[in-house]
Every structure is written in C-alpha cells, then in structure tokens.
mmCIF file of C-alpha atoms in Angstrom:
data_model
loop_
_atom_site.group_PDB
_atom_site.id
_atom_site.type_symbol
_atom_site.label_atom_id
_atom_site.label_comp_id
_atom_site.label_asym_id
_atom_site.label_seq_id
_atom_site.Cartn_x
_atom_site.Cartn_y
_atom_site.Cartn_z
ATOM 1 C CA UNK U 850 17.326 1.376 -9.648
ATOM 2 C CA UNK U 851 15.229 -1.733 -8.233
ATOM 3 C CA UNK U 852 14.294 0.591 -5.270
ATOM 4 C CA UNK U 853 13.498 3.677 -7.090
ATOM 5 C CA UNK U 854 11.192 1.604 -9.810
ATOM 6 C CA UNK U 855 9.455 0.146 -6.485
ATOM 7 C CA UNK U 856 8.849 2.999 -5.296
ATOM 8 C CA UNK U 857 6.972 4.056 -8.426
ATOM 9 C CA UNK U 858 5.017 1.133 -9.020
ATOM 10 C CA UNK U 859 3.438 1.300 -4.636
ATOM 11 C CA UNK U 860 1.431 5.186 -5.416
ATOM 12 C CA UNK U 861 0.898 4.490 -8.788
ATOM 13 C CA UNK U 862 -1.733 1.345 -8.440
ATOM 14 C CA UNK U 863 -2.367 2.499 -4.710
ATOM 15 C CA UNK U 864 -3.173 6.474 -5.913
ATOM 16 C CA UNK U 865 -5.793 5.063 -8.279
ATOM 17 C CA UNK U 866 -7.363 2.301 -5.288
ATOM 18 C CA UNK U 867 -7.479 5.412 -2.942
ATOM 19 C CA UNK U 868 -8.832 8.393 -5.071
ATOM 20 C CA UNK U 869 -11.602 5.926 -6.673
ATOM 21 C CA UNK U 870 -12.523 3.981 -3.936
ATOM 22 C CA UNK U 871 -15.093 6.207 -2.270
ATOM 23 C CA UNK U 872 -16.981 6.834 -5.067
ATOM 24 C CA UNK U 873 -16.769 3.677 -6.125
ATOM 25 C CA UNK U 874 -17.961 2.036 -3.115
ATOM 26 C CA UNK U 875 -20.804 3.881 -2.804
ATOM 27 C CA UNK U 876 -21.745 3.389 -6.650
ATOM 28 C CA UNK U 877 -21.583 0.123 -6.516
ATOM 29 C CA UNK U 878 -21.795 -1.864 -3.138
ATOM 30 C CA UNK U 879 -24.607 1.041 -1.918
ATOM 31 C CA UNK U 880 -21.927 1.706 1.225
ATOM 32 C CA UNK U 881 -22.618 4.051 4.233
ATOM 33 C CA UNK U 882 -20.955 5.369 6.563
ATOM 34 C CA UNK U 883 -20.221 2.570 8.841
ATOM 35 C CA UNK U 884 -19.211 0.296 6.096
ATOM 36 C CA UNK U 885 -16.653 3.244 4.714
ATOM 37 C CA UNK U 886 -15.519 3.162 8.608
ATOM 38 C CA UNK U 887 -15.242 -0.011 8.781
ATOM 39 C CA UNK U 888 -13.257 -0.664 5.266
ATOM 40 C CA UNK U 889 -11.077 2.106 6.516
ATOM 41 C CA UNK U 890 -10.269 0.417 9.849
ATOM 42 C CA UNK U 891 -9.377 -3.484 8.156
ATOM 43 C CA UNK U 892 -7.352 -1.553 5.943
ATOM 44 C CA UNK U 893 -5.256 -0.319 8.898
ATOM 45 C CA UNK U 894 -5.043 -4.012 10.826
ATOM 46 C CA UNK U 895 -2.233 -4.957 8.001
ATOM 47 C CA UNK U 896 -0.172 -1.643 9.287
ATOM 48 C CA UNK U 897 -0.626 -2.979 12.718
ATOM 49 C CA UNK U 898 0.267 -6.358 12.022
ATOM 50 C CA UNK U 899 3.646 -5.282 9.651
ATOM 51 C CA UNK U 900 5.923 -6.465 12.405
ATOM 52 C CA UNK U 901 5.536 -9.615 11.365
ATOM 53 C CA UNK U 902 7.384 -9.012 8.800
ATOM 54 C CA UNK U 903 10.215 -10.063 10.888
ATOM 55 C CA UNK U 904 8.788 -13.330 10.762
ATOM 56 C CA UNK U 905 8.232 -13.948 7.113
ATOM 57 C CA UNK U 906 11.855 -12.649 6.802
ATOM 58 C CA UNK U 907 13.089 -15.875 8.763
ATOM 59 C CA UNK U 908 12.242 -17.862 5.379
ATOM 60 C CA UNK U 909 12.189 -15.457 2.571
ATOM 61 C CA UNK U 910 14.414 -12.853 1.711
ATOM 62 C CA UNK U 911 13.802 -9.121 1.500
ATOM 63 C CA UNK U 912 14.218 -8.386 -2.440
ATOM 64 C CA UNK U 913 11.502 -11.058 -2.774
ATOM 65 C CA UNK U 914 9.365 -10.515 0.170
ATOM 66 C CA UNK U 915 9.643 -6.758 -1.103
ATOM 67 C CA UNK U 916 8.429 -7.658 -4.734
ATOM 68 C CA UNK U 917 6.038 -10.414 -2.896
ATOM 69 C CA UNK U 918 4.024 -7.435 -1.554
ATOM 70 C CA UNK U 919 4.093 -5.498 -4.720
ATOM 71 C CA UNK U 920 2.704 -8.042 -6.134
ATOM 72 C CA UNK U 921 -0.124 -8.780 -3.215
ATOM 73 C CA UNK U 922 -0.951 -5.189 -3.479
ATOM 74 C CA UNK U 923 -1.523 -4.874 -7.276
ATOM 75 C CA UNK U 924 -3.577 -7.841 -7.363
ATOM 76 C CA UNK U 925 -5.298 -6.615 -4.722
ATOM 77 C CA UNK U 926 -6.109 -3.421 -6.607
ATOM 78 C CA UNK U 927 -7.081 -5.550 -9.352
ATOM 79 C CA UNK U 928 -9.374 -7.400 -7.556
ATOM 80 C CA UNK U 929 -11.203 -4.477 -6.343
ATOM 81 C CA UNK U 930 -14.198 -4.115 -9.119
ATOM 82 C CA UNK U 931 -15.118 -7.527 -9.284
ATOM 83 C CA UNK U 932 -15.902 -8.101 -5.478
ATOM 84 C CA UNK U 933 -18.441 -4.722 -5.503
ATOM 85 C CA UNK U 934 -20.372 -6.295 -2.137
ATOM 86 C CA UNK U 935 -19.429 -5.517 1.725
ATOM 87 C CA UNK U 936 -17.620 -8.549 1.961
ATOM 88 C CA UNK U 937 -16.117 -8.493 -1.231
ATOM 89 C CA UNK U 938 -14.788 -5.282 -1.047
ATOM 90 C CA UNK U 939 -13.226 -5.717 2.780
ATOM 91 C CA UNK U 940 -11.192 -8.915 1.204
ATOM 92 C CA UNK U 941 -9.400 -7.171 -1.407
ATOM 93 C CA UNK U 942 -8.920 -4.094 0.993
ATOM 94 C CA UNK U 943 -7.144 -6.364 3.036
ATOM 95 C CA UNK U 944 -5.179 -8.206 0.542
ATOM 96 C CA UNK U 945 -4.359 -4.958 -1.006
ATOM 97 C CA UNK U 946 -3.430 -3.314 2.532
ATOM 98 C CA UNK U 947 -1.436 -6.293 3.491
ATOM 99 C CA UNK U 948 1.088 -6.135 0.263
ATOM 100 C CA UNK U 949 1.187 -2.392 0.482
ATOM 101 C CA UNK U 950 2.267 -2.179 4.461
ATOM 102 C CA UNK U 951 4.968 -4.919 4.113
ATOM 103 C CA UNK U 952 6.630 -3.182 0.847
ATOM 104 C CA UNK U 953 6.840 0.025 3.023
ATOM 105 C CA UNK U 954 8.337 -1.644 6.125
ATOM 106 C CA UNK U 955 10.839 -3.864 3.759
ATOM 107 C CA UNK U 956 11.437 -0.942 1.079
ATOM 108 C CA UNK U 957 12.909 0.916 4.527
ATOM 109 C CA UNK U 958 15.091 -1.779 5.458
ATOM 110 C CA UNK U 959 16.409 -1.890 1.782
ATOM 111 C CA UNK U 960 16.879 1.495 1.579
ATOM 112 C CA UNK U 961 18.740 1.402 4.752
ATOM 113 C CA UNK U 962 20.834 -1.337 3.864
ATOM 114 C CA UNK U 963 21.814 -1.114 0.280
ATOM 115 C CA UNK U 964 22.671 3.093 0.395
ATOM 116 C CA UNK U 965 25.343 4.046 2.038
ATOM 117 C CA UNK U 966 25.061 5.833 4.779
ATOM 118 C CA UNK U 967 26.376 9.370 3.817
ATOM 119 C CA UNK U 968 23.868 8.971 0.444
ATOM 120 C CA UNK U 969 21.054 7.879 2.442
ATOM 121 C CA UNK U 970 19.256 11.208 2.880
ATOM 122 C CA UNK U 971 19.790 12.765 -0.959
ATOM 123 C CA UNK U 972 18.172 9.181 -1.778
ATOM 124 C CA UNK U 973 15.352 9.141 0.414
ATOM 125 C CA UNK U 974 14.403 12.430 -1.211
ATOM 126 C CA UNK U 975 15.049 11.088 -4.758
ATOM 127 C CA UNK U 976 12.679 8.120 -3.804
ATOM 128 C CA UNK U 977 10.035 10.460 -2.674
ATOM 129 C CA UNK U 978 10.219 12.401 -5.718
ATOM 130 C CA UNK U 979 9.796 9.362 -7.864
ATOM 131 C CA UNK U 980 6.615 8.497 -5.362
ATOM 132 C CA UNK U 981 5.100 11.326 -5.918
ATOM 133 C CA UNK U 982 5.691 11.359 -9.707
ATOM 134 C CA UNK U 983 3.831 7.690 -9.411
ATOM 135 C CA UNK U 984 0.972 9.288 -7.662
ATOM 136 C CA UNK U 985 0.572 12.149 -10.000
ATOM 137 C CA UNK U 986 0.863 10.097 -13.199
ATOM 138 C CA UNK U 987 -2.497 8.013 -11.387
ATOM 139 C CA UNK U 988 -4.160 10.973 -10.843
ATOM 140 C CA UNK U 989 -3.508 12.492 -14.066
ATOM 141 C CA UNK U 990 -4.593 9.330 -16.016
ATOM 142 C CA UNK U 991 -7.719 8.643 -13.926
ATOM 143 C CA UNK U 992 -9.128 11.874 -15.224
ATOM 144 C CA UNK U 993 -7.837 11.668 -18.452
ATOM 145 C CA UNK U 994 -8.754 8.512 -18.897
ATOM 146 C CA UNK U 995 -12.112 8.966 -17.253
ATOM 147 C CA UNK U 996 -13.362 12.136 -17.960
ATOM 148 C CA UNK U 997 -12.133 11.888 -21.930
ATOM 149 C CA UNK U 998 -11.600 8.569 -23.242
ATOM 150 C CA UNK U 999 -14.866 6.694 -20.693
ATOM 151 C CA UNK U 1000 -12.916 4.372 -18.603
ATOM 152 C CA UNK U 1001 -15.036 3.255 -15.820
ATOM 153 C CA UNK U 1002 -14.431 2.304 -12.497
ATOM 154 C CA UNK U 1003 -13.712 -1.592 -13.742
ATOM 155 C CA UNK U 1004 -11.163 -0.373 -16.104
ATOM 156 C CA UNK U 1005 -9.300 1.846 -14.362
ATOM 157 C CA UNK U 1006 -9.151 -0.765 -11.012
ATOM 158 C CA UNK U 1007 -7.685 -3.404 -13.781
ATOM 159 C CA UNK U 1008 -5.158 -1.120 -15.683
ATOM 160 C CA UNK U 1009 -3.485 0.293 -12.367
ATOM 161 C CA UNK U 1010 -3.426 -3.052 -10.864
ATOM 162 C CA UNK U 1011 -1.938 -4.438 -14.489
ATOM 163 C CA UNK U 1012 0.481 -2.065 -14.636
ATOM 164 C CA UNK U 1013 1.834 -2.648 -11.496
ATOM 165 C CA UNK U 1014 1.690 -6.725 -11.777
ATOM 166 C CA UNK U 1015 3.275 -6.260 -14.873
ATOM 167 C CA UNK U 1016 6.145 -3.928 -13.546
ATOM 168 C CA UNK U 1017 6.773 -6.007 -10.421
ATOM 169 C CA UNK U 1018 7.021 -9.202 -12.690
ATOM 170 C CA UNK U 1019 9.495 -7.287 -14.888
ATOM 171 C CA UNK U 1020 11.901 -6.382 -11.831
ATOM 172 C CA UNK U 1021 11.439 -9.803 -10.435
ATOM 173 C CA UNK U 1022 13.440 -11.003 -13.723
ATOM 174 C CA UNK U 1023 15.526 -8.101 -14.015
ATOM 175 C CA UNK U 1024 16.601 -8.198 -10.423
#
C-alpha cells in the first residue's frame, strides 16, 4: 500500500509541473528558447547525479529517504509560481528534479525488496496503472479546474504541490 500511494502522489504533482510549465514560463519569466533548454538540461543533472543515492542511504533509510524526496519534489512544485524569474525558476526545477529522481531510484529498490519475487512483475504493472491514474487525475483537473472554475497558474502550482505534501506527510505517520 505505502508503495502504490507513492507512486500516485510522484505523476500527480509532477503531471501538473510538466504540462504547465511551458506555458507558464513563457507567461511569466518572458523565457526563450535557450532558457527552456537550459531549464530542461538542470532538470536532468539530478538524474545524473541519482547514484548518490547510495550515499545518502549510508545514514538514512530507504522508507524515509523515499518519502524525503516526495516531499523535496512537492515542495519543489510548490515553489514553482513564486520564483517566476530565470533564476528563480532553475532553483525550484532543481529542487523539484532532485526529490523526483531519488523517489524513482529508491521506489525501485523498494519495490524490489519488499515484493516477492514471483509477484514482482503483476506489481510493477499494478504500480504503473496507479501512475498513470495519478497523471490523468492532474491532467483532468488542470483543465477542469482551469478552463471552468479560473485557477491560474499560481493555484494550480500550489494545490498539486499541497496535495502531494499533504499525502507524503500522511504516509510518513501511517508508515
């Protein structure tokens, strides 16, 4: 159950950073291409830098690293319409990027440790389901939420990143 939820609470706030962000960024911080290209590539330096994951495992263990970088990434996400500058907006790219690259790399080594290993297939698959539920659920409520009820970018940045601080918190006392 702790995986499953975890795995619904990473595309839920990350759907809504990804499918606003472009529009957002050039709305609001006046981006180009370049700065777009360069957001894009700090947001990938986390993914290159998730082996040190090993590292940060030496001191804290994996259910809390795991719910750690939940939490990293929905502040991050959070974060994101208050910082509407170049600088601003590479910072919480980063801290977003960072929790959401060391969830997926610990979220596999959960997986692989706590399912056995005849289950561990049928489960991946149920996980994915439940990930892509997350991300349709975002999608769906950015344009209901934005097209009909007038959310703007602010709100929407702040709910999804909420929701998922809220969530994580939850499963950090349930679990």
């Amino acid at each position: 159950n702790f995986l499953l939820a975890a795995a619904f609470i990473m595309p839920l706030t990350f759907s809504v950073w990804q499918a606003l962000l472009n529009n957002f960024v050039v709305e609001r911080a006046a981006f180009t291409g370049a700065e777009i290209g360069m957001l894009q590539s700090l947001r990938e330096v986390p993914g290159f830098l998730a082996f040190t994951a090993v590292f940060v495992l030496l001191v804290v263990r994996e259910q809390r690293f795991a719910l750690g970088s939940l939490l990293v990434m929905s502040v991050g996400v959070a974060l994101t319409p208050f910082f509407p500058s170049t600088y601003g907006l590479y910072a919480t790219t980063v801290v977003m990027s960072m929790g959401f690259h060391y969830f997926e790399t610990i979220n596999k080594s959960l997986t692989l440790q706590w399912i056995e290993k005849t289950q561990t297939p049928h489960f991946m698959g149920k996980a994915m389901a439940v990930k892509a539920a997350g991300a349709l659920l975002a999608y769906s409520s950015i344009w209901l939420l934005m097209e009909w009820v007038g959310f703007g970018f602010t709100a929407m940045y702040l709910l999804a990143g909420g929701i998922g601080v809220v969530i994580t918190l939850a499963l950090w006392v349930a679990f």
